[in-house]
Amino acid sequence: MNQPAAMGDFLRKRRAALTPGDVGLMDYGTRRVPGLRREEVAMMAGMSVTYYARLEQGQHINASDAVIDSLSRALALTEVERKHLSELSGIKRAAPKSSRSRPDHVRPGTKRLIEAMGVPAVVLGKQTEVLAWNQAGHLLVASHVDFHAPDRPPLRPNMTRMLFLDEATHSLYAHWRTEAGRAVASLRLLSGRFSDDAELAALVGELTLKSPEFATMWAEHPVENCMSGYKTLDHPRLGSLELGFEVLTVPDDSGHRILTYTADPESASAAALTRLQHPPSGA
């Protein structure tokens, strides 16, 4: 992926989303375009307008920590957004890798862990591909897909691709647009962290071409580390489910994450998950 261009796009989107009042500046009336002016951001960040303009134009990489900190303060970035900006800038860039990596695989210990879990669980790779799932996780999010598909890299389901291009997955989420927004924001973080991953870049390109909704959301450059929250599912077998989710990140450089689903105790959704994991005899 073109990091300088992505950095410039991110800066422009964040500048356009702010008003003078958001950052403590006087507002002197209607503006021709929304957001702050380049001159205002440069002033608050303590840099020349020319230098800031070159950053937005994608003509600089390897910006220093001091520059990233100044821009983060000027644009009122969250900690997650600041980290994303740092990754896009080229700071601490990993050594170049081959343009095409070997297929990823789940660690045996991670697979044993999810199989022992009493809740639906899915292991995702850095391209949001499914590396493994337990039986409950499979039945919850993709019962129409072969359970053994994650074991065969060419056939692996991809959670983001299915969300935008697979009708059954689209129908699973009662609040699809919210779910899609989360997915795009998370993919933006991954694209910054793994900027040299050819398969990840190809996924973004494919979705941009095939899904107008994805293209629109991607162009807004959202960034969010979606680690927990709630989802409302319209499950084809269990009906409406209100579930909490937690994302557990494997503490290495693999980018693997374990997505788990739970329900409030004694709730109808909890009873439904029990039926999912322990179907009645003969079902």
Tab-separated table of C-alpha atoms in Angstrom:
chain	number	residue	atom	x	y	z
A	1	MET	CA	0.000	0.000	0.000
A	2	ASN	CA	1.174	3.597	-0.658
A	3	GLN	CA	1.873	4.810	2.880
A	4	PRO	CA	2.570	8.498	2.077
A	5	ALA	CA	-0.673	8.746	0.073
A	6	ALA	CA	-2.618	7.006	2.852
A	7	MET	CA	-1.113	9.340	5.426
A	8	GLY	CA	-2.106	12.373	3.351
A	9	ASP	CA	-5.633	11.064	2.936
A	10	PHE	CA	-5.926	10.446	6.684
A	11	LEU	CA	-4.722	13.965	7.516
A	12	ARG	CA	-7.148	15.555	5.040
A	13	LYS	CA	-10.102	13.567	6.388
A	14	ARG	CA	-9.331	14.445	9.993
A	15	ARG	CA	-8.784	18.128	9.173
A	16	ALA	CA	-12.106	18.264	7.306
A	17	ALA	CA	-13.928	16.721	10.279
A	18	LEU	CA	-12.922	19.489	12.717
A	19	THR	CA	-14.360	22.945	13.270
A	20	PRO	CA	-12.378	25.870	14.681
A	21	GLY	CA	-14.366	25.569	17.890
A	22	ASP	CA	-13.266	21.958	18.299
A	23	VAL	CA	-9.654	23.056	18.734
A	24	GLY	CA	-10.179	26.389	20.497
A	25	LEU	CA	-9.886	28.724	17.487
A	26	MET	CA	-12.117	31.666	16.667
A	27	ASP	CA	-14.584	31.049	13.858
A	28	TYR	CA	-14.998	34.047	11.585
A	29	GLY	CA	-18.030	32.921	9.633
A	30	THR	CA	-18.879	30.638	6.731
A	31	ARG	CA	-16.066	28.750	5.040
A	32	ARG	CA	-15.876	27.639	1.430
A	33	VAL	CA	-15.047	24.088	2.458
A	34	PRO	CA	-15.758	22.279	5.739
A	35	GLY	CA	-13.127	21.775	8.390
A	36	LEU	CA	-9.938	23.532	9.395
A	37	ARG	CA	-7.633	25.274	6.959
A	38	ARG	CA	-4.161	23.887	6.320
A	39	GLU	CA	-2.728	27.112	7.735
A	40	GLU	CA	-4.569	26.557	11.015
A	41	VAL	CA	-3.368	22.972	11.419
A	42	ALA	CA	0.202	23.957	10.576
A	43	MET	CA	0.085	26.834	13.084
A	44	MET	CA	-1.223	24.612	15.905
A	45	ALA	CA	1.319	21.890	15.060
A	46	GLY	CA	4.215	24.354	14.995
A	47	MET	CA	5.338	23.660	11.433
A	48	SER	CA	5.406	25.531	8.159
A	49	VAL	CA	2.354	25.491	5.921
A	50	THR	CA	4.550	24.221	3.077
A	51	TYR	CA	5.741	21.221	5.088
A	52	TYR	CA	2.229	20.354	6.247
A	53	ALA	CA	0.901	20.689	2.686
A	54	ARG	CA	3.556	18.241	1.479
A	55	LEU	CA	2.453	15.758	4.148
A	56	GLU	CA	-1.142	15.987	2.897
A	57	GLN	CA	0.082	15.582	-0.678
A	58	GLY	CA	1.859	12.333	0.209
A	59	GLN	CA	5.337	13.714	-0.413
A	60	HIS	CA	6.877	12.830	2.961
A	61	ILE	CA	7.438	9.606	4.889
A	62	ASN	CA	9.381	8.788	8.045
A	63	ALA	CA	8.053	11.810	9.881
A	64	SER	CA	9.625	12.108	13.322
A	65	ASP	CA	7.908	11.260	16.598
A	66	ALA	CA	7.794	14.977	17.387
A	67	VAL	CA	5.925	15.699	14.134
A	68	ILE	CA	3.436	12.893	14.788
A	69	ASP	CA	2.844	14.154	18.344
A	70	SER	CA	2.318	17.723	17.127
A	71	LEU	CA	-0.126	16.660	14.423
A	72	SER	CA	-1.994	14.431	16.873
A	73	ARG	CA	-2.500	17.336	19.260
A	74	ALA	CA	-3.465	19.756	16.490
A	75	LEU	CA	-6.032	17.353	15.016
A	76	ALA	CA	-7.291	16.116	18.410
A	77	LEU	CA	-6.546	12.508	17.506
A	78	THR	CA	-7.416	9.643	19.808
A	79	GLU	CA	-4.624	7.324	20.941
A	80	VAL	CA	-5.735	4.740	18.389
A	81	GLU	CA	-5.698	7.353	15.604
A	82	ARG	CA	-2.281	8.623	16.718
A	83	LYS	CA	-0.833	5.107	16.537
A	84	HIS	CA	-2.367	4.662	13.086
A	85	LEU	CA	-0.831	7.949	11.909
A	86	SER	CA	2.544	6.843	13.262
A	87	GLU	CA	2.326	3.566	11.347
A	88	LEU	CA	1.373	5.360	8.140
A	89	SER	CA	4.281	7.773	8.548
A	90	GLY	CA	6.863	4.989	8.273
A	91	ILE	CA	8.115	5.126	11.851
A	92	LYS	CA	9.575	1.806	12.978
A	93	ARG	CA	8.841	0.312	9.575
A	94	ALA	CA	9.508	-3.406	9.419
A	95	ALA	CA	12.154	-4.799	7.120
A	96	PRO	CA	10.887	-5.333	3.558
A	97	LYS	CA	9.189	-8.637	2.945
A	98	SER	CA	8.382	-10.554	-0.166
A	99	SER	CA	5.327	-9.290	-1.989
A	100	ARG	CA	3.517	-12.565	-1.436
A	101	SER	CA	3.611	-14.355	1.915
A	102	ARG	CA	2.985	-17.987	2.701
A	103	PRO	CA	-0.538	-18.921	3.814
A	104	ASP	CA	-0.990	-18.259	7.507
A	105	HIS	CA	-1.902	-21.003	9.963
A	106	VAL	CA	-3.368	-21.007	13.436
A	107	ARG	CA	-1.082	-22.223	16.207
A	108	PRO	CA	-2.092	-25.639	17.580
A	109	GLY	CA	-2.332	-24.209	21.081
A	110	THR	CA	-4.667	-21.452	19.961
A	111	LYS	CA	-6.884	-23.988	18.221
A	112	ARG	CA	-7.014	-26.153	21.350
A	113	LEU	CA	-7.906	-23.076	23.360
A	114	ILE	CA	-10.961	-22.150	21.294
A	115	GLU	CA	-12.089	-25.765	21.172
A	116	ALA	CA	-12.060	-25.788	24.981
A	117	MET	CA	-13.986	-22.532	25.260
A	118	GLY	CA	-17.599	-22.676	26.299
A	119	VAL	CA	-18.544	-19.816	23.977
A	120	PRO	CA	-18.528	-19.325	20.188
A	121	ALA	CA	-15.027	-18.338	19.055
A	122	VAL	CA	-13.306	-17.544	15.745
A	123	VAL	CA	-9.578	-17.042	15.100
A	124	LEU	CA	-8.857	-14.329	12.537
A	125	GLY	CA	-5.637	-13.658	10.657
A	126	LYS	CA	-4.243	-10.258	9.750
A	127	GLN	CA	-6.312	-10.176	6.548
A	128	THR	CA	-9.511	-10.932	8.544
A	129	GLU	CA	-9.460	-14.458	7.125
A	130	VAL	CA	-10.805	-17.258	9.323
A	131	LEU	CA	-7.902	-19.419	10.481
A	132	ALA	CA	-10.039	-21.583	12.781
A	133	TRP	CA	-13.334	-21.652	14.644
A	134	ASN	CA	-14.947	-23.902	17.178
A	135	GLN	CA	-18.227	-25.602	16.352
A	136	ALA	CA	-20.337	-22.953	18.076
A	137	GLY	CA	-18.463	-20.130	16.344
A	138	HIS	CA	-19.002	-21.737	12.958
A	139	LEU	CA	-22.706	-22.343	13.558
A	140	LEU	CA	-23.169	-18.800	14.836
A	141	VAL	CA	-21.513	-16.740	12.093
A	142	ALA	CA	-21.252	-18.955	8.998
A	143	SER	CA	-23.214	-22.167	9.179
A	144	HIS	CA	-23.635	-22.030	5.374
A	145	VAL	CA	-19.849	-22.403	4.938
A	146	ASP	CA	-17.976	-25.719	5.180
A	147	PHE	CA	-16.696	-26.154	8.735
A	148	HIS	CA	-13.302	-27.365	7.423
A	149	ALA	CA	-12.817	-24.466	4.977
A	150	PRO	CA	-10.333	-22.634	7.274
A	151	ASP	CA	-8.009	-25.643	6.999
A	152	ARG	CA	-7.671	-25.097	3.227
A	153	PRO	CA	-6.111	-21.657	2.531
A	154	PRO	CA	-7.569	-21.189	-0.995
A	155	LEU	CA	-11.087	-21.765	0.376
A	156	ARG	CA	-10.796	-19.842	3.616
A	157	PRO	CA	-13.746	-17.596	4.409
A	158	ASN	CA	-12.881	-13.957	5.043
A	159	MET	CA	-15.070	-12.142	7.554
A	160	THR	CA	-14.814	-8.739	5.858
A	161	ARG	CA	-15.373	-10.117	2.360
A	162	MET	CA	-18.418	-12.072	3.526
A	163	LEU	CA	-19.818	-9.055	5.343
A	164	PHE	CA	-19.860	-7.001	2.131
A	165	LEU	CA	-20.267	-9.628	-0.601
A	166	ASP	CA	-22.110	-12.593	0.919
A	167	GLU	CA	-25.878	-12.208	1.213
A	168	ALA	CA	-26.234	-14.720	4.058
A	169	THR	CA	-23.674	-12.861	6.159
A	170	HIS	CA	-25.205	-9.486	5.260
A	171	SER	CA	-28.584	-10.747	6.497
A	172	LEU	CA	-27.089	-12.045	9.747
A	173	TYR	CA	-26.513	-8.559	11.183
A	174	ALA	CA	-29.607	-6.607	12.217
A	175	HIS	CA	-27.530	-3.403	12.250
A	176	TRP	CA	-25.438	-4.165	9.204
A	177	ARG	CA	-24.170	-0.631	8.621
A	178	THR	CA	-22.816	-0.411	12.157
A	179	GLU	CA	-21.096	-3.768	11.748
A	180	ALA	CA	-19.704	-2.735	8.366
A	181	GLY	CA	-18.351	0.503	9.833
A	182	ARG	CA	-16.533	-1.424	12.537
A	183	ALA	CA	-15.070	-3.784	9.968
A	184	VAL	CA	-13.751	-0.973	7.768
A	185	ALA	CA	-12.285	0.925	10.727
A	186	SER	CA	-10.493	-2.221	11.916
A	187	LEU	CA	-9.253	-2.971	8.397
A	188	ARG	CA	-7.779	0.529	8.220
A	189	LEU	CA	-5.709	-0.203	11.321
A	190	LEU	CA	-4.540	-3.499	9.871
A	191	SER	CA	-3.605	-1.844	6.576
A	192	GLY	CA	-1.424	0.615	8.468
A	193	ARG	CA	0.233	-2.031	10.611
A	194	PHE	CA	0.792	-4.501	7.757
A	195	SER	CA	1.331	-2.036	4.926
A	196	ASP	CA	3.523	-4.467	2.949
A	197	ASP	CA	0.989	-7.306	2.931
A	198	ALA	CA	0.018	-7.938	-0.687
A	199	GLU	CA	-3.025	-10.079	0.138
A	200	LEU	CA	-4.396	-7.415	2.456
A	201	ALA	CA	-3.966	-4.777	-0.245
A	202	ALA	CA	-5.665	-7.095	-2.738
A	203	LEU	CA	-8.624	-7.548	-0.377
A	204	VAL	CA	-9.073	-3.776	-0.093
A	205	GLY	CA	-8.871	-3.438	-3.870
A	206	GLU	CA	-11.374	-6.223	-4.457
A	207	LEU	CA	-13.913	-4.808	-2.000
A	208	THR	CA	-13.485	-1.287	-3.361
A	209	LEU	CA	-14.349	-2.530	-6.851
A	210	LYS	CA	-17.171	-4.901	-5.899
A	211	SER	CA	-18.914	-3.044	-3.063
A	212	PRO	CA	-19.969	0.622	-3.394
A	213	GLU	CA	-20.742	0.616	0.356
A	214	PHE	CA	-17.196	-0.470	1.181
A	215	ALA	CA	-15.686	2.073	-1.227
A	216	THR	CA	-17.648	4.901	0.397
A	217	MET	CA	-16.744	3.868	3.944
A	218	TRP	CA	-13.076	3.260	3.072
A	219	ALA	CA	-12.790	6.721	1.529
A	220	GLU	CA	-13.792	8.276	4.861
A	221	HIS	CA	-10.653	6.739	6.433
A	222	PRO	CA	-12.242	5.640	9.729
A	223	VAL	CA	-9.910	4.238	12.371
A	224	GLU	CA	-11.049	2.281	15.401
A	225	ASN	CA	-9.655	-0.575	17.463
A	226	CYS	CA	-12.873	-2.548	17.938
A	227	MET	CA	-12.027	-4.739	20.910
A	228	SER	CA	-15.432	-5.176	22.541
A	229	GLY	CA	-19.076	-4.224	22.217
A	230	TYR	CA	-22.452	-5.656	21.292
A	231	LYS	CA	-23.956	-7.159	18.169
A	232	THR	CA	-27.563	-7.925	17.275
A	233	LEU	CA	-27.814	-11.002	15.083
A	234	ASP	CA	-30.788	-12.311	13.095
A	235	HIS	CA	-29.722	-15.929	13.163
A	236	PRO	CA	-31.437	-18.206	10.611
A	237	ARG	CA	-31.995	-20.913	13.216
A	238	LEU	CA	-32.036	-19.149	16.590
A	239	GLY	CA	-33.769	-15.889	15.715
A	240	SER	CA	-32.787	-12.548	17.248
A	241	LEU	CA	-29.695	-12.616	19.479
A	242	GLU	CA	-28.190	-9.840	21.598
A	243	LEU	CA	-24.546	-10.772	22.112
A	244	GLY	CA	-21.463	-9.173	23.536
A	245	PHE	CA	-18.162	-9.656	21.757
A	246	GLU	CA	-14.556	-9.519	22.913
A	247	VAL	CA	-11.458	-9.570	20.719
A	248	LEU	CA	-8.412	-11.198	22.295
A	249	THR	CA	-5.163	-10.320	20.520
A	250	VAL	CA	-2.411	-12.932	20.449
A	251	PRO	CA	0.693	-11.266	21.985
A	252	ASP	CA	3.080	-11.674	19.058
A	253	ASP	CA	3.545	-10.131	15.615
A	254	SER	CA	1.213	-12.552	13.829
A	255	GLY	CA	-1.825	-10.263	13.869
A	256	HIS	CA	-3.981	-13.192	15.024
A	257	ARG	CA	-7.088	-12.322	17.022
A	258	ILE	CA	-9.654	-14.487	18.806
A	259	LEU	CA	-13.208	-13.187	18.430
A	260	THR	CA	-15.548	-14.486	21.132
A	261	TYR	CA	-19.296	-14.089	21.678
A	262	THR	CA	-21.188	-14.147	24.978
A	263	ALA	CA	-24.705	-13.422	26.224
A	264	ASP	CA	-26.030	-11.963	29.471
A	265	PRO	CA	-26.736	-14.751	31.984
A	266	GLU	CA	-30.333	-15.950	32.164
A	267	SER	CA	-31.205	-14.092	28.954
A	268	ALA	CA	-33.024	-15.542	25.957
A	269	SER	CA	-29.814	-15.132	23.974
A	270	ALA	CA	-27.887	-17.181	26.556
A	271	ALA	CA	-30.450	-19.960	26.264
A	272	ALA	CA	-30.133	-19.803	22.476
A	273	LEU	CA	-26.337	-20.133	22.653
A	274	THR	CA	-26.774	-23.176	24.882
A	275	ARG	CA	-29.009	-24.743	22.235
A	276	LEU	CA	-26.420	-23.882	19.610
A	277	GLN	CA	-23.620	-25.638	21.500
A	278	HIS	CA	-25.718	-28.517	22.826
A	279	PRO	CA	-28.533	-29.221	20.336
A	280	PRO	CA	-31.305	-31.525	21.512
A	281	SER	CA	-30.830	-35.212	20.799
A	282	GLY	CA	-31.896	-36.004	17.233
A	283	ALA	CA	-31.607	-32.349	16.102
